[in-house]
PDB file of C-alpha atoms in Angstrom:
ATOM      1  CA  UNK A 807      71.095 115.470  82.608  1.00 94.00           C
ATOM      2  CA  UNK A 808      74.238 116.096  80.428  1.00 98.00           C
ATOM      3  CA  UNK A 809      76.562 113.053  80.977  1.00 99.00           C
ATOM      4  CA  UNK A 810      80.134 112.962  79.780  1.00 99.00           C
ATOM      5  CA  UNK A 811      81.841 109.357  79.283  1.00 99.00           C
ATOM      6  CA  UNK A 812      85.399 109.079  78.948  1.00 99.00           C
ATOM      7  CA  UNK A 813      86.519 105.783  78.062  1.00 98.00           C
ATOM      8  CA  UNK A 814      89.895 104.089  77.575  1.00 95.00           C
ATOM      9  CA  UNK A 815      89.368 101.900  74.317  1.00 94.00           C
ATOM     10  CA  UNK A 816      92.862  99.730  75.618  1.00 88.00           C
ATOM     11  CA  UNK A 817      91.853  99.307  79.009  1.00 85.00           C
ATOM     12  CA  UNK A 818      90.468  95.823  79.769  1.00 79.00           C
ATOM     13  CA  UNK A 819      91.395  93.788  76.564  1.00 76.00           C
ATOM     14  CA  UNK A 820      89.192  91.682  74.414  1.00 80.00           C
ATOM     15  CA  UNK A 821      86.267  91.471  76.690  1.00 81.00           C
ATOM     16  CA  UNK A 822      86.182  95.157  77.618  1.00 84.00           C
ATOM     17  CA  UNK A 823      85.710  95.450  73.650  1.00 87.00           C
ATOM     18  CA  UNK A 824      82.923  92.715  73.398  1.00 91.00           C
ATOM     19  CA  UNK A 825      81.396  94.283  76.029  1.00 93.00           C
ATOM     20  CA  UNK A 826      81.771  97.927  75.210  1.00 96.00           C
ATOM     21  CA  UNK A 827      78.509  98.179  72.724  1.00 97.00           C
ATOM     22  CA  UNK A 828      75.934  96.609  75.114  1.00 98.00           C
ATOM     23  CA  UNK A 829      77.027  98.868  77.642  1.00 98.00           C
ATOM     24  CA  UNK A 830      77.120 102.046  75.513  1.00 98.00           C
ATOM     25  CA  UNK A 831      73.138 101.142  74.731  1.00 98.00           C
ATOM     26  CA  UNK A 832      72.508 100.671  78.230  1.00 98.00           C
ATOM     27  CA  UNK A 833      73.729 103.812  79.271  1.00 98.00           C
ATOM     28  CA  UNK A 834      72.048 105.587  76.441  1.00 98.00           C
ATOM     29  CA  UNK A 835      68.752 104.335  77.545  1.00 98.00           C
ATOM     30  CA  UNK A 836      69.634 106.045  81.075  1.00 98.00           C
ATOM     31  CA  UNK A 837      71.483 108.768  79.996  1.00 98.00           C
ATOM     32  CA  UNK A 838      70.305 109.953  76.393  1.00 97.00           C
ATOM     33  CA  UNK A 839      72.274 113.390  76.467  1.00 98.00           C
ATOM     34  CA  UNK A 840      75.682 111.833  76.184  1.00 98.00           C
ATOM     35  CA  UNK A 841      78.938 113.021  75.062  1.00 99.00           C
ATOM     36  CA  UNK A 842      81.430 110.204  74.685  1.00 99.00           C
ATOM     37  CA  UNK A 843      85.261 110.869  74.276  1.00 99.00           C
ATOM     38  CA  UNK A 844      87.735 107.992  73.941  1.00 98.00           C
ATOM     39  CA  UNK A 845      91.542 108.512  74.998  1.00 98.00           C
ATOM     40  CA  UNK A 846      94.467 108.264  72.661  1.00 97.00           C
ATOM     41  CA  UNK A 847      97.309 108.728  74.946  1.00 94.00           C
ATOM     42  CA  UNK A 848      98.466 108.342  78.368  1.00 89.00           C
ATOM     43  CA  UNK A 849      96.932 111.285  80.648  1.00 93.00           C
ATOM     44  CA  UNK A 850      94.909 112.648  77.524  1.00 98.00           C
ATOM     45  CA  UNK A 851      91.708 111.805  80.464  1.00 98.00           C
ATOM     46  CA  UNK A 852      92.829 114.691  82.566  1.00 98.00           C
ATOM     47  CA  UNK A 853      92.209 117.334  79.912  1.00 98.00           C
ATOM     48  CA  UNK A 854      89.135 115.496  78.249  1.00 99.00           C
ATOM     49  CA  UNK A 855      87.407 115.831  82.160  1.00 99.00           C
ATOM     50  CA  UNK A 856      88.041 119.438  82.137  1.00 99.00           C
ATOM     51  CA  UNK A 857      86.345 119.725  78.682  1.00 99.00           C
ATOM     52  CA  UNK A 858      83.600 117.993  79.488  1.00 99.00           C
ATOM     53  CA  UNK A 859      82.773 119.627  82.765  1.00 99.00           C
ATOM     54  CA  UNK A 860      83.307 123.305  81.027  1.00 99.00           C
ATOM     55  CA  UNK A 861      80.880 122.057  78.392  1.00 98.00           C
ATOM     56  CA  UNK A 862      78.047 121.766  80.856  1.00 98.00           C
ATOM     57  CA  UNK A 863      78.389 118.059  81.840  1.00 99.00           C
ATOM     58  CA  UNK A 864      76.427 117.156  85.001  1.00 98.00           C
ATOM     59  CA  UNK A 865      78.102 113.779  85.632  1.00 99.00           C
ATOM     60  CA  UNK A 866      81.315 112.152  84.358  1.00 99.00           C
ATOM     61  CA  UNK A 867      81.711 108.901  83.984  1.00 99.00           C
ATOM     62  CA  UNK A 868      85.401 107.012  83.695  1.00 98.00           C
ATOM     63  CA  UNK A 869      85.308 103.767  81.914  1.00 98.00           C
ATOM     64  CA  UNK A 870      88.939 102.339  82.386  1.00 95.00           C
ATOM     65  CA  UNK A 871      91.175 101.297  84.796  1.00 92.00           C
ATOM     66  CA  UNK A 872      92.717 102.988  87.921  1.00 93.00           C
ATOM     67  CA  UNK A 873      95.057 105.277  85.493  1.00 92.00           C
ATOM     68  CA  UNK A 874      91.887 106.382  83.932  1.00 95.00           C
ATOM     69  CA  UNK A 875      89.784 106.802  86.860  1.00 97.00           C
ATOM     70  CA  UNK A 876      92.845 108.768  88.359  1.00 96.00           C
ATOM     71  CA  UNK A 877      93.364 111.482  85.645  1.00 97.00           C
ATOM     72  CA  UNK A 878      89.558 111.951  85.394  1.00 99.00           C
ATOM     73  CA  UNK A 879      89.382 112.909  89.265  1.00 99.00           C
ATOM     74  CA  UNK A 880      92.324 115.198  88.631  1.00 98.00           C
ATOM     75  CA  UNK A 881      90.206 116.750  85.413  1.00 99.00           C
ATOM     76  CA  UNK A 882      87.477 117.236  87.431  1.00 99.00           C
ATOM     77  CA  UNK A 883      88.966 118.769  90.544  1.00 99.00           C
ATOM     78  CA  UNK A 884      91.275 120.763  88.608  1.00 98.00           C
ATOM     79  CA  UNK A 885      88.213 122.221  86.516  1.00 98.00           C
ATOM     80  CA  UNK A 886      85.752 125.196  86.705  1.00 97.00           C
ATOM     81  CA  UNK A 887      83.267 123.216  88.457  1.00 98.00           C
ATOM     82  CA  UNK A 888      85.159 120.716  91.231  1.00 99.00           C
ATOM     83  CA  UNK A 889      81.925 119.745  92.449  1.00 98.00           C
ATOM     84  CA  UNK A 890      80.947 117.649  89.503  1.00 99.00           C
ATOM     85  CA  UNK A 891      80.343 114.372  90.394  1.00 99.00           C
ATOM     86  CA  UNK A 892      82.079 111.273  88.808  1.00 99.00           C
ATOM     87  CA  UNK A 893      81.079 107.850  88.247  1.00 99.00           C
ATOM     88  CA  UNK A 894      83.293 105.012  87.440  1.00 98.00           C
ATOM     89  CA  UNK A 895      82.886 101.728  85.342  1.00 98.00           C
ATOM     90  CA  UNK A 896      85.945  99.691  86.249  1.00 95.00           C
ATOM     91  CA  UNK A 897      87.487  98.341  83.216  1.00 89.00           C
ATOM     92  CA  UNK A 898      91.037  97.199  83.461  1.00 78.00           C
ATOM     93  CA  UNK A 899      93.465  94.986  84.703  1.00 70.00           C
ATOM     94  CA  UNK A 900      93.732  96.561  88.204  1.00 75.00           C
ATOM     95  CA  UNK A 901      90.530  98.170  89.332  1.00 90.00           C
ATOM     96  CA  UNK A 902      91.765  98.766  92.906  1.00 93.00           C
ATOM     97  CA  UNK A 903      89.872 101.873  93.510  1.00 96.00           C
ATOM     98  CA  UNK A 904      86.582 100.112  92.668  1.00 96.00           C
ATOM     99  CA  UNK A 905      87.405  97.542  95.130  1.00 94.00           C
ATOM    100  CA  UNK A 906      86.374  99.939  97.770  1.00 95.00           C
ATOM    101  CA  UNK A 907      82.718  99.746  96.443  1.00 96.00           C
ATOM    102  CA  UNK A 908      80.311  97.411  95.612  1.00 94.00           C
ATOM    103  CA  UNK A 909      79.602  97.890  91.621  1.00 96.00           C
ATOM    104  CA  UNK A 910      77.104  96.055  89.288  1.00 96.00           C
ATOM    105  CA  UNK A 911      78.803  93.910  86.623  1.00 92.00           C
ATOM    106  CA  UNK A 912      76.296  93.664  83.895  1.00 96.00           C
ATOM    107  CA  UNK A 913      75.121  96.544  81.209  1.00 97.00           C
ATOM    108  CA  UNK A 914      72.021  96.836  82.203  1.00 97.00           C
ATOM    109  CA  UNK A 915      72.728  96.776  86.061  1.00 98.00           C
ATOM    110  CA  UNK A 916      75.978  98.858  85.704  1.00 98.00           C
ATOM    111  CA  UNK A 917      73.699 101.640  83.879  1.00 98.00           C
ATOM    112  CA  UNK A 918      70.555 101.486  86.489  1.00 98.00           C
ATOM    113  CA  UNK A 919      73.098 101.751  89.600  1.00 98.00           C
ATOM    114  CA  UNK A 920      74.740 104.942  88.221  1.00 98.00           C
ATOM    115  CA  UNK A 921      71.380 106.749  87.083  1.00 98.00           C
ATOM    116  CA  UNK A 922      69.578 105.609  90.755  1.00 98.00           C
ATOM    117  CA  UNK A 923      72.382 106.090  92.961  1.00 98.00           C
ATOM    118  CA  UNK A 924      72.402 109.359  95.056  1.00 98.00           C
ATOM    119  CA  UNK A 925      75.402 111.958  95.097  1.00 98.00           C
ATOM    120  CA  UNK A 926      77.599 111.093  98.082  1.00 98.00           C
ATOM    121  CA  UNK A 927      81.056 112.703  98.797  1.00 98.00           C
ATOM    122  CA  UNK A 928      84.368 111.036  99.646  1.00 99.00           C
ATOM    123  CA  UNK A 929      87.707 112.321 100.691  1.00 99.00           C
ATOM    124  CA  UNK A 930      90.338 113.125  97.673  1.00 99.00           C
ATOM    125  CA  UNK A 931      94.162 113.779  97.909  1.00 98.00           C
ATOM    126  CA  UNK A 932      96.069 116.454  96.504  1.00 98.00           C
ATOM    127  CA  UNK A 933      99.774 115.959  95.898  1.00 96.00           C
ATOM    128  CA  UNK A 934     102.383 118.693  95.145  1.00 94.00           C
ATOM    129  CA  UNK A 935     105.524 117.284  94.350  1.00 89.00           C
ATOM    130  CA  UNK A 936     108.973 118.577  92.907  1.00 84.00           C
ATOM    131  CA  UNK A 937     109.299 117.136  89.192  1.00 86.00           C
ATOM    132  CA  UNK A 938     112.213 115.363  88.117  1.00 80.00           C
ATOM    133  CA  UNK A 939     112.227 117.470  84.810  1.00 80.00           C
ATOM    134  CA  UNK A 940     112.005 120.997  87.284  1.00 83.00           C
ATOM    135  CA  UNK A 941     109.250 123.042  88.187  1.00 87.00           C
ATOM    136  CA  UNK A 942     106.290 121.684  90.660  1.00 91.00           C
ATOM    137  CA  UNK A 943     103.335 119.403  89.771  1.00 93.00           C
ATOM    138  CA  UNK A 944     100.103 119.619  91.470  1.00 95.00           C
ATOM    139  CA  UNK A 945      97.810 116.422  90.883  1.00 96.00           C
ATOM    140  CA  UNK A 946      94.788 114.857  92.609  1.00 97.00           C
ATOM    141  CA  UNK A 947      94.102 111.234  93.059  1.00 96.00           C
ATOM    142  CA  UNK A 948      91.633 109.211  94.896  1.00 95.00           C
ATOM    143  CA  UNK A 949      93.055 105.842  95.935  1.00 97.00           C
ATOM    144  CA  UNK A 950      96.907 105.274  96.756  1.00 97.00           C
ATOM    145  CA  UNK A 951     100.454 106.817  96.070  1.00 96.00           C
ATOM    146  CA  UNK A 952     103.474 104.955  97.182  1.00 95.00           C
ATOM    147  CA  UNK A 953     107.314 105.503  97.175  1.00 94.00           C
ATOM    148  CA  UNK A 954     109.954 102.434  96.758  1.00 91.00           C
ATOM    149  CA  UNK A 955     109.826  99.227  95.098  1.00 87.00           C
ATOM    150  CA  UNK A 956     105.782  99.842  94.310  1.00 86.00           C
ATOM    151  CA  UNK A 957     107.140 102.740  91.812  1.00 86.00           C
ATOM    152  CA  UNK A 958     109.543 100.364  90.562  1.00 82.00           C
ATOM    153  CA  UNK A 959     107.306  97.979  89.863  1.00 81.00           C
ATOM    154  CA  UNK A 960     104.646 100.221  88.240  1.00 80.00           C
ATOM    155  CA  UNK A 961     107.528 101.959  85.729  1.00 78.00           C
ATOM    156  CA  UNK A 962     108.360  98.027  84.978  1.00 75.00           C
ATOM    157  CA  UNK A 963     104.694  97.217  84.150  1.00 75.00           C
ATOM    158  CA  UNK A 964     104.081 100.664  82.178  1.00 71.00           C
ATOM    159  CA  UNK A 965     107.394  99.947  80.176  1.00 72.00           C
ATOM    160  CA  UNK A 966     105.832  96.526  79.357  1.00 67.00           C
ATOM    161  CA  UNK A 967     102.744  96.917  77.347  1.00 60.00           C
ATOM    162  CA  UNK A 968     102.194  93.359  76.861  1.00 59.00           C
ATOM    163  CA  UNK A 969     102.002  92.783  80.458  1.00 57.00           C
ATOM    164  CA  UNK A 970      98.347  94.406  80.527  1.00 56.00           C
ATOM    165  CA  UNK A 971      97.072  91.129  79.010  1.00 55.00           C
ATOM    166  CA  UNK A 972      97.558  89.521  82.548  1.00 57.00           C
ATOM    167  CA  UNK A 973      95.421  89.496  85.463  1.00 55.00           C
ATOM    168  CA  UNK A 974      95.833  92.104  87.921  1.00 53.00           C
ATOM    169  CA  UNK A 975      97.192  90.165  90.816  1.00 56.00           C
ATOM    170  CA  UNK A 976      99.412  88.033  88.604  1.00 67.00           C
ATOM    171  CA  UNK A 977     100.617  90.745  86.510  1.00 65.00           C
ATOM    172  CA  UNK A 978     101.641  92.784  89.696  1.00 62.00           C
ATOM    173  CA  UNK A 979     103.485  89.672  91.481  1.00 68.00           C
ATOM    174  CA  UNK A 980     105.483  88.789  88.396  1.00 77.00           C
ATOM    175  CA  UNK A 981     106.486  92.398  88.252  1.00 74.00           C
ATOM    176  CA  UNK A 982     106.965  92.746  92.015  1.00 71.00           C
ATOM    177  CA  UNK A 983     109.784  89.881  91.486  1.00 75.00           C
ATOM    178  CA  UNK A 984     111.519  91.614  88.853  1.00 80.00           C
ATOM    179  CA  UNK A 985     110.887  94.767  90.443  1.00 77.00           C
ATOM    180  CA  UNK A 986     112.604  93.602  93.639  1.00 77.00           C
ATOM    181  CA  UNK A 987     115.452  92.067  91.693  1.00 81.00           C
ATOM    182  CA  UNK A 988     116.203  95.753  90.360  1.00 81.00           C
ATOM    183  CA  UNK A 989     115.258  97.731  93.531  1.00 84.00           C
ATOM    184  CA  UNK A 990     118.036  99.326  95.893  1.00 85.00           C
ATOM    185  CA  UNK A 991     116.072 100.474  98.903  1.00 87.00           C
ATOM    186  CA  UNK A 992     115.644 103.898  99.107  1.00 90.00           C
ATOM    187  CA  UNK A 993     116.283 106.333 102.088  1.00 94.00           C
ATOM    188  CA  UNK A 994     113.345 108.656 102.622  1.00 96.00           C
ATOM    189  CA  UNK A 995     111.788 111.088 105.461  1.00 97.00           C
ATOM    190  CA  UNK A 996     108.275 110.587 106.310  1.00 98.00           C
ATOM    191  CA  UNK A 997     106.614 113.444 108.117  1.00 99.00           C
ATOM    192  CA  UNK A 998     102.944 113.696 109.049  1.00 99.00           C
ATOM    193  CA  UNK A 999     101.159 116.781 109.940  1.00 99.00           C
ATOM    194  CA  UNK A1000     104.810 118.216 110.547  1.00 98.00           C
ATOM    195  CA  UNK A1001     106.072 115.889 112.866  1.00 98.00           C
ATOM    196  CA  UNK A1002     108.926 112.956 111.581  1.00 99.00           C
ATOM    197  CA  UNK A1003     107.588 109.598 111.718  1.00 98.00           C
ATOM    198  CA  UNK A1004     110.390 107.766 110.121  1.00 98.00           C
ATOM    199  CA  UNK A1005     113.842 108.143 108.483  1.00 97.00           C
ATOM    200  CA  UNK A1006     115.572 105.552 106.796  1.00 96.00           C
ATOM    201  CA  UNK A1007     115.362 102.907 104.283  1.00 94.00           C
ATOM    202  CA  UNK A1008     111.721 101.630 102.994  1.00 94.00           C
ATOM    203  CA  UNK A1009     110.877  98.771 101.030  1.00 90.00           C
ATOM    204  CA  UNK A1010     107.409 100.796 100.391  1.00 91.00           C
ATOM    205  CA  UNK A1011     105.889 104.187 102.039  1.00 96.00           C
ATOM    206  CA  UNK A1012     101.932 104.285 100.848  1.00 96.00           C
ATOM    207  CA  UNK A1013     100.174 107.381 101.452  1.00 98.00           C
ATOM    208  CA  UNK A1014      96.276 105.701 101.008  1.00 98.00           C
ATOM    209  CA  UNK A1015      92.956 107.150 100.746  1.00 98.00           C
ATOM    210  CA  UNK A1016      91.455 103.423  99.604  1.00 97.00           C
ATOM    211  CA  UNK A1017      92.668 100.036 100.625  1.00 94.00           C
ATOM    212  CA  UNK A1018      94.008  98.030  97.713  1.00 91.00           C
ATOM    213  CA  UNK A1019      96.449  98.709  95.131  1.00 89.00           C
ATOM    214  CA  UNK A1020      98.684  96.724  92.894  1.00 80.00           C
ATOM    215  CA  UNK A1021      95.805  94.689  91.455  1.00 80.00           C
ATOM    216  CA  UNK A1022      94.283  93.104  94.421  1.00 83.00           C
ATOM    217  CA  UNK A1023      96.975  94.015  97.167  1.00 84.00           C
ATOM    218  CA  UNK A1024      94.910  94.748 100.727  1.00 88.00           C
ATOM    219  CA  UNK A1025      97.758  97.102 101.757  1.00 91.00           C
ATOM    220  CA  UNK A1026      95.882  99.566 104.037  1.00 92.00           C
ATOM    221  CA  UNK A1027      92.597  97.561 105.233  1.00 93.00           C
ATOM    222  CA  UNK A1028      91.754 100.159 107.983  1.00 94.00           C
ATOM    223  CA  UNK A1029      91.355 102.881 105.230  1.00 96.00           C
ATOM    224  CA  UNK A1030      88.453 104.864 104.921  1.00 97.00           C
ATOM    225  CA  UNK A1031      87.442 107.160 102.290  1.00 98.00           C
ATOM    226  CA  UNK A1032      85.098 109.473 104.357  1.00 98.00           C
ATOM    227  CA  UNK A1033      87.071 109.903 107.548  1.00 98.00           C
ATOM    228  CA  UNK A1034      89.080 112.705 106.535  1.00 98.00           C
ATOM    229  CA  UNK A1035      92.388 111.488 107.338  1.00 99.00           C
ATOM    230  CA  UNK A1036      95.054 109.587 105.291  1.00 99.00           C
ATOM    231  CA  UNK A1037      96.422 106.367 106.288  1.00 98.00           C
ATOM    232  CA  UNK A1038     100.295 105.785 106.040  1.00 98.00           C
ATOM    233  CA  UNK A1039     101.918 102.592 105.636  1.00 96.00           C
ATOM    234  CA  UNK A1040     105.919 102.155 105.767  1.00 96.00           C
ATOM    235  CA  UNK A1041     107.424  99.008 105.294  1.00 93.00           C
ATOM    236  CA  UNK A1042     111.077  99.127 106.428  1.00 93.00           C
ATOM    237  CA  UNK A1043     113.851  98.187 104.413  1.00 89.00           C
ATOM    238  CA  UNK A1044     114.557  94.310 104.098  1.00 87.00           C
ATOM    239  CA  UNK A1045     116.265  91.642 101.843  1.00 88.00           C
ATOM    240  CA  UNK A1046     115.221  90.587  98.552  1.00 85.00           C
ATOM    241  CA  UNK A1047     113.723  87.725  99.910  1.00 86.00           C
ATOM    242  CA  UNK A1048     112.132  89.676 102.884  1.00 85.00           C
ATOM    243  CA  UNK A1049     110.562  92.040 100.424  1.00 80.00           C
ATOM    244  CA  UNK A1050     108.989  89.236  98.589  1.00 81.00           C
ATOM    245  CA  UNK A1051     107.784  87.462 101.524  1.00 84.00           C
ATOM    246  CA  UNK A1052     105.873  91.170 102.739  1.00 82.00           C
ATOM    247  CA  UNK A1053     104.713  91.389  99.261  1.00 78.00           C
ATOM    248  CA  UNK A1054     103.114  87.788  99.037  1.00 80.00           C
ATOM    249  CA  UNK A1055     101.492  88.624 102.592  1.00 86.00           C
ATOM    250  CA  UNK A1056      99.438  91.650 100.635  1.00 80.00           C
ATOM    251  CA  UNK A1057      96.747  89.933  99.055  1.00 78.00           C
ATOM    252  CA  UNK A1058      95.185  88.297 102.157  1.00 79.00           C
ATOM    253  CA  UNK A1059      96.352  91.651 104.450  1.00 81.00           C
ATOM    254  CA  UNK A1060      98.248  89.186 106.548  1.00 74.00           C
ATOM    255  CA  UNK A1061     101.034  91.756 106.806  1.00 85.00           C
ATOM    256  CA  UNK A1062      99.461  94.012 109.336  1.00 85.00           C
ATOM    257  CA  UNK A1063     101.359  92.922 112.340  1.00 84.00           C
ATOM    258  CA  UNK A1064     104.638  92.184 110.872  1.00 86.00           C
ATOM    259  CA  UNK A1065     107.506  93.929 112.822  1.00 89.00           C
ATOM    260  CA  UNK A1066     108.818  95.754 110.062  1.00 90.00           C
ATOM    261  CA  UNK A1067     105.621  97.543 109.071  1.00 93.00           C
ATOM    262  CA  UNK A1068     104.321 100.664 110.942  1.00 95.00           C
ATOM    263  CA  UNK A1069     100.951 102.491 110.302  1.00 95.00           C
ATOM    264  CA  UNK A1070     100.047 106.085 110.793  1.00 97.00           C
ATOM    265  CA  UNK A1071      97.263 108.661 110.225  1.00 98.00           C
ATOM    266  CA  UNK A1072      97.138 112.301 109.327  1.00 99.00           C
ATOM    267  CA  UNK A1073      95.908 115.061 107.143  1.00 99.00           C
ATOM    268  CA  UNK A1074      98.986 115.764 105.518  1.00 99.00           C
ATOM    269  CA  UNK A1075     102.143 113.820 104.448  1.00 99.00           C
ATOM    270  CA  UNK A1076     105.503 114.539 103.049  1.00 98.00           C
ATOM    271  CA  UNK A1077     108.177 112.147 101.735  1.00 97.00           C
ATOM    272  CA  UNK A1078     111.526 113.159 100.819  1.00 95.00           C
ATOM    273  CA  UNK A1079     114.228 111.526  99.491  1.00 94.00           C
ATOM    274  CA  UNK A1080     117.590 110.912 101.971  1.00 94.00           C
ATOM    275  CA  UNK A1081     120.701 111.654  99.999  1.00 82.00           C
ATOM    276  CA  UNK A1082     120.931 110.622  96.494  1.00 77.00           C
ATOM    277  CA  UNK A1083     119.280 107.818  94.080  1.00 68.00           C
ATOM    278  CA  UNK A1084     115.929 107.354  92.107  1.00 70.00           C
ATOM    279  CA  UNK A1085     112.783 108.651  94.047  1.00 83.00           C
ATOM    280  CA  UNK A1086     110.484 105.979  92.618  1.00 87.00           C
ATOM    281  CA  UNK A1087     107.016 107.231  92.840  1.00 91.00           C
ATOM    282  CA  UNK A1088     103.677 106.053  91.724  1.00 91.00           C
ATOM    283  CA  UNK A1089     100.126 107.203  92.245  1.00 92.00           C
ATOM    284  CA  UNK A1090      97.119 105.314  91.330  1.00 91.00           C
ATOM    285  CA  UNK A1091      99.570 102.867  89.360  1.00 84.00           C
ATOM    286  CA  UNK A1092     100.937 105.747  87.253  1.00 85.00           C
ATOM    287  CA  UNK A1093     104.064 107.472  87.370  1.00 84.00           C
ATOM    288  CA  UNK A1094     103.787 111.143  88.112  1.00 85.00           C
ATOM    289  CA  UNK A1095     107.500 111.970  87.479  1.00 85.00           C
ATOM    290  CA  UNK A1096     108.178 113.663  91.012  1.00 89.00           C
ATOM    291  CA  UNK A1097     111.612 113.682  92.976  1.00 86.00           C
ATOM    292  CA  UNK A1098     109.810 114.450  96.344  1.00 91.00           C
ATOM    293  CA  UNK A1099     105.915 114.490  97.238  1.00 91.00           C
ATOM    294  CA  UNK A1100     103.568 116.482  99.815  1.00 96.00           C
ATOM    295  CA  UNK A1101      99.998 114.910 100.227  1.00 98.00           C
ATOM    296  CA  UNK A1102      97.187 116.181 101.778  1.00 98.00           C
ATOM    297  CA  UNK A1103      93.533 115.272 102.225  1.00 99.00           C
ATOM    298  CA  UNK A1104      90.673 117.236 100.930  1.00 99.00           C
ATOM    299  CA  UNK A1105      87.641 116.021 103.250  1.00 99.00           C
ATOM    300  CA  UNK A1106      84.423 115.256 101.228  1.00 99.00           C
ATOM    301  CA  UNK A1107      86.329 116.657  98.252  1.00 99.00           C
ATOM    302  CA  UNK A1108      85.099 114.410  95.472  1.00 99.00           C
ATOM    303  CA  UNK A1109      81.320 113.808  94.484  1.00 99.00           C
ATOM    304  CA  UNK A1110      80.459 110.572  93.550  1.00 98.00           C
ATOM    305  CA  UNK A1111      77.277 108.888  91.911  1.00 98.00           C
ATOM    306  CA  UNK A1112      77.687 105.107  92.676  1.00 93.00           C
TER     307      UNK A1112
END
């Protein structure tokens, strides 16, 4: 089996650097025919994944955080062989997508878990949107996209590289406070399967395949990676104090019965801005640069060995 590995060398900090030699050795023991690539720029993992698939890799392993995994998912699903299986080794500050699985955490156990795992299929998501710079963007992701204060939080974190030295939840809560201070509630229209479910100001609107985002925020506890549907959470606009209170409930999933929240399911979701103002959007912890988005579920669209 020819195996490709895409590693983000700056993800996970010093602990990641120390662990990598032992992890690489363990992986070589299970996958002797390996092609290892390292990213040197944001977004590069998309093209690296396409190249590895085109070169004949039967498996692509993503080593990094949610952004790296999301890029590899997009690369595989937009490649010449979108059925190529993905494996992931979480190694970042958030690693929210990995929370949906029970993964090993030592080099030997990680390598053997991947080598022995059967191929299974989960849903993936394709987003199509108008780019802020003009034109249309098409991208795939596996976990969560959101609009609102979360987009502001992600933008703030990505503009401060040193923030990655913090733990995922600590980082998210600190930048949540900063994001709330800066955020002016955006008015959006949310349409699910052709039916408008909400129009007005939002704190955040999430389109979820997985259950966690923001370094351990359990935003959509009922999300199921294999049900062929998107889960949508809409948190209506409130005061800054109210926003912080809602965000503080997320790690414990204590927000689900809050009167400002509504949950929905569907196969396609459109979120478009109402009026002027910035459309703050993120997908798997990265800013895709969209001014409006449409998400559609791809049932059993992503092959996994995990």
